[in-house]
Structures are given as C-alpha cells and as structure tokens.
C-alpha cells in the first residue's frame, strides 16, 4: 500500500456542456499518452478503476456527459468524493464550459440536434443541460471556458495543463494575431503594436507580410521601433527566468496589430530571434497570417495615423 500511495493512479474525469470540446480534449490527452474511455457509465467508475493492472503508470481519462444513461450530477459528486479519499488515486475533474450563445451557434452551424431538446429549439436543450450540470460545474477542480477558443486554442490549453514536463524547463510560445479577429484567449503576455506606422497603407507593402524584408525595413524606420523593441525584449528576459523559478512550465507571449499580417508578425519574429540568442527555444505561431479576410478587415477601418 505504501508503494501505491507513493505512485498513485492518475485519473481525470472529463465532462461539461455538449459542444464545449470534450471530444477534442480527450483526443489530445490520448496523444499525450493517457488511456481514454469515453461515454462511460459513471456508476461503474469504481469497477473501472479497480480493474486497472496494479502498478500501471498510464494515466486514465474518463469522458462522460448529460447523455450518459442515468446521469445524476449529485450522485457523481458523492461517488467521486469517496474515491478522492483513497491514497492510491490522484483524481481530478475537468469541466468544459461555453456560453449558451456560442453553443447555439455551433449547433446551428453543424445542424445537429441537442440531446436534451427533442423537437424543441436548441436553446431549450442548452438551458436544461446547464441547469442539470450546475452542481458538477461548481464542484469541478478545473474549469475551462471554450467560448472564445478555436480547436487549436483548446488543444494548447490541454497540452499545457496535462503534459508531463521537467520543472526546470520553460516552454515559450511567441505568436502574432490581429485585433480585428479577436484577442487570443490563452496568452499570458499581450503587446499591442498598433502604435507603429502601418505598412498596410503602402500599396506596395500591403500584399506582403511581416516576414518580408521590405515590410521589416518599413517598420524599423518608425522612430518608436528600436526603443520599444529593446524595452519589450529586456522585459521578457527579466520575466521569463522569474516565471521558470516560480515553477511555471508554459508562457505564451502574443503580439497584436490590426490585421495580424505586418507589425505583429514582424515583432513576433524579431522577439523570437532575440529569445533564441538568449538561450530560449520559443515556438513561433502566426494566427492570422494566412487569413484572406485580413486585408478586408483592416481596410474597412479608419486609417491609423
């Protein structure tokens, strides 16, 4: 028993609103090496856990939702409370939520019926489900709201939360985005680069991006660029070791401009290069670089001075 207590079986219960991302979360966990059981009759949870091979270190993720036969949130909570008293288990509940408006949009987009709506409008089923799940939502250990998430955003959150990593390591992500397409929902540090002169208003530079040399040359000529870049770089070099010392495993640094094609892209590229020179290995992402609508969004706005 002492050995079991020293190496408890990791069990994650994954539940939440239908359409909030449970399937995506479970798929990522499977990629991370978790054993996955979905749509599981939660009343049989004890038998499933007790049936696992003794000493097997593989973590177990169990998915269930309001469609589960005989689903009763209060009974689930009571059952899980008993399991948390066991020294041979490390059990956590993840609840995936989403605003009712966004859920309704997703259902209408996919033309799926809500399991609790029958022949009623989707909104009726969502409202009934939210009321049914409210005790479980309040009780869950970890709540993730996916209202503003893309599928990639949710995948990143699950990976950051459940990937086993060395406490001494720090995973850094540097990204660019366009404010016209919304703020990034999972960034730790966000820098607004719209104070810089905008290459969009130069007809020759407009079709290019922050990865092209002429755009970079244009931005470098802005009197504010050099000092702003230096201060941001120095701030990050101060903060990142502090985050690592505090045990933080992931830091996402995002740079935004209007359309997400010029100033933010160039700044993200330059910061990533500077961090590499200082010993970090950042992942570089450009959220809106390939968006065909970016120029239309930016062109419809009042010209920035």
Coordinates of N, CA and C in Angstrom, one line a residue, residues 128-280:
X128 N -31.7 23.5 -20.4 CA -31.9 22.4 -19.5 C -30.6 21.7 -19.1
X129 N -29.7 21.6 -20.0 CA -28.4 21.0 -19.7 C -27.6 21.8 -18.7
X130 N -27.6 23.1 -18.9 CA -26.9 24.0 -18.0 C -27.4 23.9 -16.5
X131 N -28.7 23.8 -16.4 CA -29.3 23.6 -15.1 C -28.9 22.3 -14.5
X132 N -29.0 21.3 -15.3 CA -28.7 19.9 -14.8 C -27.2 19.8 -14.3
X133 N -26.3 20.4 -15.1 CA -24.9 20.3 -14.8 C -24.3 21.3 -13.8
X134 N -25.1 22.3 -13.4 CA -24.6 23.3 -12.5 C -24.0 22.8 -11.2
X135 N -24.4 21.8 -10.5 CA -23.7 21.3 -9.3 C -22.3 20.8 -9.7
X136 N -22.2 20.1 -10.8 CA -20.9 19.5 -11.2 C -20.0 20.6 -11.6
X137 N -20.5 21.6 -12.3 CA -19.6 22.7 -12.7 C -19.0 23.4 -11.5
X138 N -19.9 23.7 -10.5 CA -19.4 24.4 -9.3 C -18.3 23.5 -8.5
X139 N -18.5 22.2 -8.6 CA -17.6 21.3 -7.8 C -16.3 20.9 -8.5
X140 N -16.3 21.0 -9.8 CA -15.1 20.6 -10.6 C -13.8 21.2 -10.2
X141 N -12.7 20.5 -10.2 CA -11.4 21.0 -9.9 C -10.9 22.0 -10.9
X142 N -11.1 21.8 -12.2 CA -10.6 22.6 -13.2 C -11.7 23.0 -14.2
X143 N -11.9 24.3 -14.4 CA -12.9 24.8 -15.3 C -12.2 25.4 -16.5
X144 N -12.6 25.0 -17.7 CA -12.1 25.7 -19.0 C -13.3 26.1 -19.8
X145 N -13.3 27.5 -20.0 CA -14.4 28.1 -20.8 C -13.9 28.2 -22.2
X146 N -14.5 27.5 -23.2 CA -14.1 27.5 -24.6 C -14.8 28.4 -25.5
X147 N -15.6 29.4 -24.9 CA -16.4 30.3 -25.7 C -15.6 31.0 -26.8
X148 N -14.4 31.5 -26.5 CA -13.6 32.2 -27.4 C -12.5 31.4 -28.0
X149 N -12.5 30.1 -27.8 CA -11.5 29.2 -28.2 C -11.7 28.7 -29.7
X150 N -10.6 28.6 -30.4 CA -10.6 27.7 -31.6 C -10.3 26.3 -31.1
X151 N -10.4 25.3 -32.0 CA -10.0 24.0 -31.6 C -8.5 24.0 -31.2
X152 N -7.6 24.8 -31.9 CA -6.2 24.8 -31.6 C -6.0 25.4 -30.2
X153 N -6.8 26.4 -29.9 CA -6.7 27.0 -28.5 C -6.9 26.0 -27.4
X154 N -8.0 25.2 -27.6 CA -8.3 24.2 -26.6 C -7.2 23.1 -26.5
X155 N -6.7 22.7 -27.7 CA -5.7 21.7 -27.7 C -4.4 22.2 -27.0
X156 N -4.1 23.5 -27.1 CA -2.9 24.1 -26.5 C -3.1 24.1 -25.0
X157 N -4.3 24.5 -24.5 CA -4.6 24.5 -23.1 C -4.5 23.2 -22.4
X158 N -5.0 22.1 -23.1 CA -4.9 20.8 -22.6 C -3.5 20.3 -22.5
X159 N -2.8 20.6 -23.6 CA -1.3 20.2 -23.6 C -0.6 20.9 -22.5
X160 N -0.8 22.2 -22.3 CA -0.1 22.9 -21.3 C -0.4 22.4 -19.9
X161 N -1.7 22.0 -19.7 CA -2.1 21.6 -18.3 C -1.7 20.2 -18.0
X162 N -1.6 19.3 -19.0 CA -1.5 17.9 -18.7 C -0.3 17.2 -19.3
X163 N 0.6 18.0 -19.9 CA 1.9 17.4 -20.4 C 2.8 17.3 -19.2
X164 N 3.4 16.1 -19.1 CA 4.5 15.9 -18.0 C 5.7 16.7 -18.5
X165 N 6.3 17.5 -17.6 CA 7.5 18.3 -18.0 C 8.4 18.4 -16.9
X166 N 9.6 18.7 -17.2 CA 10.7 18.9 -16.2 C 10.4 20.3 -15.6
X167 N 10.4 20.4 -14.2 CA 10.1 21.7 -13.6 C 11.1 22.7 -13.9
X168 N 12.3 22.3 -14.4 CA 13.4 23.2 -14.7 C 13.2 23.8 -16.1
X169 N 12.3 23.2 -16.9 CA 12.2 23.6 -18.3 C 11.0 24.6 -18.4
X170 N 11.1 25.5 -19.4 CA 10.1 26.5 -19.6 C 9.8 26.5 -21.1
X171 N 8.6 26.2 -21.4 CA 8.1 26.2 -22.8 C 7.6 27.6 -23.2
X172 N 8.2 28.2 -24.2 CA 7.8 29.6 -24.5 C 7.2 29.6 -25.9
X173 N 6.0 30.2 -26.1 CA 5.4 30.4 -27.3 C 5.3 31.9 -27.6
X174 N 5.7 32.3 -28.8 CA 5.6 33.7 -29.3 C 4.6 33.7 -30.5
X175 N 3.6 34.5 -30.4 CA 2.6 34.5 -31.5 C 2.3 35.9 -32.0
X176 N 1.7 36.0 -33.1 CA 1.1 37.2 -33.7 C -0.4 37.0 -33.9
X177 N -1.1 38.1 -33.9 CA -2.6 38.0 -34.1 C -3.1 39.4 -34.5
X178 N -4.3 39.4 -35.1 CA -5.0 40.6 -35.5 C -6.1 40.9 -34.5
X179 N -6.1 42.1 -34.0 CA -7.2 42.5 -33.0 C -8.5 42.5 -33.7
X180 N -8.6 42.7 -35.1 CA -9.8 42.7 -35.8 C -10.5 41.4 -35.8
X181 N -9.7 40.3 -35.5 CA -10.3 39.0 -35.4 C -10.3 38.4 -34.0
X182 N -10.2 39.3 -33.0 CA -10.4 38.9 -31.6 C -9.0 38.7 -30.9
X183 N -9.1 38.9 -29.6 CA -7.9 38.7 -28.7 C -7.6 37.2 -28.6
X184 N -6.3 36.8 -28.4 CA -6.0 35.4 -28.2 C -6.5 35.0 -26.8
X185 N -7.2 34.0 -26.6 CA -7.8 33.7 -25.3 C -6.9 33.1 -24.3
X186 N -5.7 32.6 -24.7 CA -4.8 31.8 -23.8 C -3.4 32.5 -23.7
X187 N -3.2 33.7 -24.0 CA -1.9 34.4 -23.9 C -1.7 34.8 -22.4
X188 N -0.4 34.7 -22.0 CA 0.0 35.2 -20.7 C 0.4 36.7 -20.8
X189 N 1.1 37.1 -21.8 CA 1.5 38.5 -22.0 C 1.1 38.9 -23.4
X190 N 0.4 40.1 -23.5 CA -0.1 40.6 -24.8 C 0.5 42.0 -25.0
X191 N 1.1 42.2 -26.2 CA 1.6 43.5 -26.5 C 0.9 44.1 -27.8
X192 N 0.4 45.3 -27.7 CA -0.3 45.9 -28.7 C 0.7 46.8 -29.6
X193 N 0.9 46.4 -30.8 CA 1.9 47.0 -31.7 C 1.3 48.0 -32.6
X194 N 0.0 48.4 -32.4 CA -0.7 49.4 -33.3 C -0.2 50.8 -33.2
X195 N 0.8 51.1 -32.3 CA 1.4 52.4 -32.2 C 2.4 52.6 -33.3
X196 N 2.8 51.6 -33.9 CA 3.8 51.7 -35.0 C 3.1 52.1 -36.3
X197 N 3.9 52.7 -37.2 CA 3.4 53.0 -38.5 C 2.9 51.8 -39.2
X198 N 1.8 51.9 -39.9 CA 1.2 50.7 -40.5 C 1.5 50.5 -42.0
X199 N 2.2 49.4 -42.3 CA 2.6 49.1 -43.7 C 1.4 48.9 -44.6
X200 N 0.3 48.6 -44.0 CA -0.9 48.3 -44.8 C -1.3 49.5 -45.8
X201 N -0.9 50.7 -45.3 CA -1.3 51.9 -46.1 C -0.3 52.2 -47.2
X202 N 0.7 51.4 -47.4 CA 1.7 51.5 -48.5 C 1.2 50.4 -49.5
X203 N 0.8 50.9 -50.7 CA 0.2 50.0 -51.7 C 1.2 48.8 -52.1
X204 N 2.5 49.1 -52.1 CA 3.5 48.0 -52.5 C 3.6 47.0 -51.3
X205 N 3.5 47.5 -50.1 CA 3.7 46.6 -49.0 C 2.5 45.9 -48.5
X206 N 1.3 46.3 -48.9 CA 0.1 45.8 -48.4 C 0.0 44.3 -48.7
X207 N 0.3 43.8 -49.9 CA 0.2 42.3 -50.1 C 1.3 41.5 -49.4
X208 N 2.3 42.1 -48.9 CA 3.4 41.4 -48.2 C 3.0 41.2 -46.7
X209 N 3.9 40.6 -46.0 CA 3.7 40.3 -44.6 C 5.0 40.7 -43.8
X210 N 4.8 40.6 -42.5 CA 6.0 40.9 -41.6 C 7.2 40.0 -41.8
X211 N 7.0 39.0 -42.6 CA 8.1 38.0 -42.8 C 8.9 38.5 -44.0
X212 N 8.4 39.5 -44.7 CA 9.1 40.0 -45.9 C 10.0 41.2 -45.5
X213 N 11.2 41.3 -46.1 CA 12.2 42.3 -45.8 C 11.8 43.7 -46.0
X214 N 11.1 44.0 -47.1 CA 10.6 45.4 -47.2 C 9.7 45.9 -46.1
X215 N 8.8 45.0 -45.6 CA 8.0 45.4 -44.5 C 8.8 45.6 -43.2
X216 N 9.8 44.7 -43.0 CA 10.6 44.9 -41.8 C 11.4 46.2 -41.9
X217 N 11.9 46.6 -43.1 CA 12.6 47.8 -43.2 C 11.7 49.0 -43.0
X218 N 10.5 48.9 -43.4 CA 9.5 50.0 -43.2 C 9.2 50.2 -41.7
X219 N 9.0 49.1 -41.0 CA 8.7 49.2 -39.5 C 10.0 49.7 -38.8
X220 N 11.1 49.2 -39.1 CA 12.4 49.7 -38.4 C 12.6 51.2 -38.5
X221 N 12.0 51.8 -39.6 CA 12.2 53.3 -39.8 C 11.3 54.1 -38.9
X222 N 10.3 53.4 -38.3 CA 9.5 54.1 -37.3 C 10.3 54.5 -36.1
X223 N 10.3 55.8 -35.7 CA 11.1 56.3 -34.6 C 10.9 55.6 -33.3
X224 N 9.7 55.0 -33.1 CA 9.4 54.3 -31.9 C 9.9 52.9 -31.9
X225 N 10.2 52.3 -33.0 CA 10.5 50.9 -33.1 C 11.7 50.4 -32.2
X226 N 12.8 51.0 -32.4 CA 14.0 50.5 -31.7 C 13.9 50.5 -30.2
X227 N 13.4 51.6 -29.6 CA 13.3 51.7 -28.2 C 12.2 50.7 -27.7
X228 N 11.1 50.7 -28.4 CA 10.0 49.8 -28.0 C 10.5 48.3 -28.0
X229 N 11.1 47.9 -29.1 CA 11.6 46.6 -29.2 C 12.6 46.2 -28.1
X230 N 13.5 47.1 -27.8 CA 14.5 46.9 -26.8 C 13.9 46.8 -25.4
X231 N 12.9 47.6 -25.1 CA 12.3 47.5 -23.8 C 11.5 46.2 -23.6
X232 N 10.8 45.9 -24.7 CA 10.0 44.6 -24.6 C 10.9 43.4 -24.5
X233 N 12.0 43.4 -25.3 CA 12.9 42.3 -25.2 C 13.5 42.2 -23.8
X234 N 13.9 43.3 -23.2 CA 14.6 43.3 -21.9 C 13.6 42.9 -20.8
X235 N 12.3 43.3 -21.0 CA 11.3 43.0 -20.0 C 11.1 41.4 -20.0
X236 N 11.0 40.9 -21.2 CA 10.8 39.4 -21.3 C 12.0 38.6 -20.8
X237 N 13.2 39.1 -21.0 CA 14.4 38.5 -20.5 C 14.5 38.6 -18.9
X238 N 13.8 39.6 -18.4 CA 13.7 39.7 -16.9 C 12.6 38.7 -16.4
X239 N 11.5 38.7 -17.1 CA 10.4 37.9 -16.6 C 10.5 36.4 -16.8
X240 N 11.0 36.0 -17.9 CA 11.0 34.5 -18.2 C 11.8 33.7 -17.2
X241 N 13.0 34.1 -16.7 CA 13.6 33.3 -15.7 C 12.9 33.4 -14.4
X242 N 12.1 34.5 -14.1 CA 11.4 34.5 -12.9 C 10.2 33.6 -13.0
X243 N 9.5 33.5 -14.1 CA 8.4 32.5 -14.3 C 9.0 31.1 -14.1
X244 N 10.1 30.8 -14.6 CA 10.7 29.5 -14.5 C 11.0 29.2 -13.0
X245 N 11.6 30.1 -12.3 CA 11.9 29.9 -10.9 C 10.7 29.7 -10.1
X246 N 9.5 30.2 -10.5 CA 8.3 30.0 -9.8 C 7.6 28.7 -10.2
X247 N 8.2 28.0 -11.0 CA 7.7 26.7 -11.4 C 6.7 26.7 -12.6
X248 N 6.5 27.8 -13.3 CA 5.6 27.9 -14.4 C 6.2 27.2 -15.6
X249 N 5.5 26.3 -16.2 CA 6.0 25.5 -17.3 C 5.8 26.1 -18.7
X250 N 4.8 26.9 -18.8 CA 4.5 27.4 -20.1 C 4.2 29.0 -20.1
X251 N 4.7 29.7 -21.0 CA 4.5 31.1 -21.2 C 4.2 31.4 -22.6
X252 N 3.0 32.1 -22.9 CA 2.6 32.4 -24.2 C 2.6 33.9 -24.3
X253 N 3.5 34.5 -25.2 CA 3.7 35.9 -25.5 C 3.1 36.2 -26.8
X254 N 2.1 37.1 -26.8 CA 1.4 37.4 -28.1 C 1.5 38.9 -28.4
X255 N 1.7 39.1 -29.7 CA 1.9 40.5 -30.3 C 0.7 40.7 -31.3
X256 N 0.0 41.8 -31.1 CA -1.2 42.1 -31.9 C -1.0 43.4 -32.7
X257 N -1.6 43.4 -33.9 CA -1.8 44.6 -34.7 C -3.2 44.6 -35.3
X258 N -3.6 45.4 -36.2 CA -4.9 45.4 -36.7 C -5.4 44.2 -37.4
X259 N -4.6 43.8 -38.4 CA -5.0 42.6 -39.2 C -4.2 41.4 -38.9
X260 N -3.1 41.5 -38.2 CA -2.3 40.3 -37.9 C -1.4 39.9 -39.0
X261 N -1.0 40.8 -39.9 CA -0.1 40.4 -41.0 C 1.2 41.1 -41.1
X262 N 1.3 42.3 -40.5 CA 2.5 43.1 -40.7 C 3.3 43.4 -39.4
X263 N 2.8 44.4 -38.6 CA 3.6 44.8 -37.4 C 3.7 43.7 -36.4
X264 N 2.6 43.0 -36.1 CA 2.6 41.9 -35.1 C 3.5 40.8 -35.6
X265 N 3.5 40.4 -36.8 CA 4.2 39.3 -37.4 C 5.7 39.7 -37.3
X266 N 6.1 40.9 -37.7 CA 7.5 41.3 -37.7 C 8.0 41.3 -36.3
X267 N 7.3 41.9 -35.3 CA 7.7 41.9 -34.0 C 7.9 40.5 -33.4
X268 N 6.9 39.7 -33.6 CA 7.0 38.3 -33.1 C 8.2 37.6 -33.6
X269 N 8.5 37.8 -34.9 CA 9.7 37.2 -35.5 C 11.0 37.7 -34.8
X270 N 11.1 39.0 -34.6 CA 12.3 39.6 -34.0 C 12.4 39.2 -32.5
X271 N 11.3 39.2 -31.8 CA 11.4 38.8 -30.4 C 11.8 37.3 -30.3
X272 N 11.3 36.4 -31.1 CA 11.6 35.0 -31.1 C 13.1 34.8 -31.4
X273 N 13.6 35.6 -32.3 CA 15.1 35.5 -32.6 C 15.9 36.0 -31.5
X274 N 15.5 37.1 -30.8 CA 16.2 37.6 -29.6 C 16.2 36.6 -28.5
X275 N 15.1 35.9 -28.3 CA 15.0 34.9 -27.2 C 15.9 33.7 -27.5
X276 N 16.0 33.3 -28.8 CA 16.9 32.2 -29.1 C 18.3 32.6 -28.8
X277 N 18.7 33.8 -29.1 CA 20.1 34.2 -28.8 C 20.3 34.2 -27.3
X278 N 19.3 34.3 -26.5 CA 19.4 34.3 -25.0 C 19.2 32.9 -24.4
X279 N 19.2 31.9 -25.2 CA 19.1 30.5 -24.7 C 17.7 29.9 -24.6
X280 N 16.7 30.6 -25.0 CA 15.4 30.0 -25.0 C 15.1 29.4 -26.4

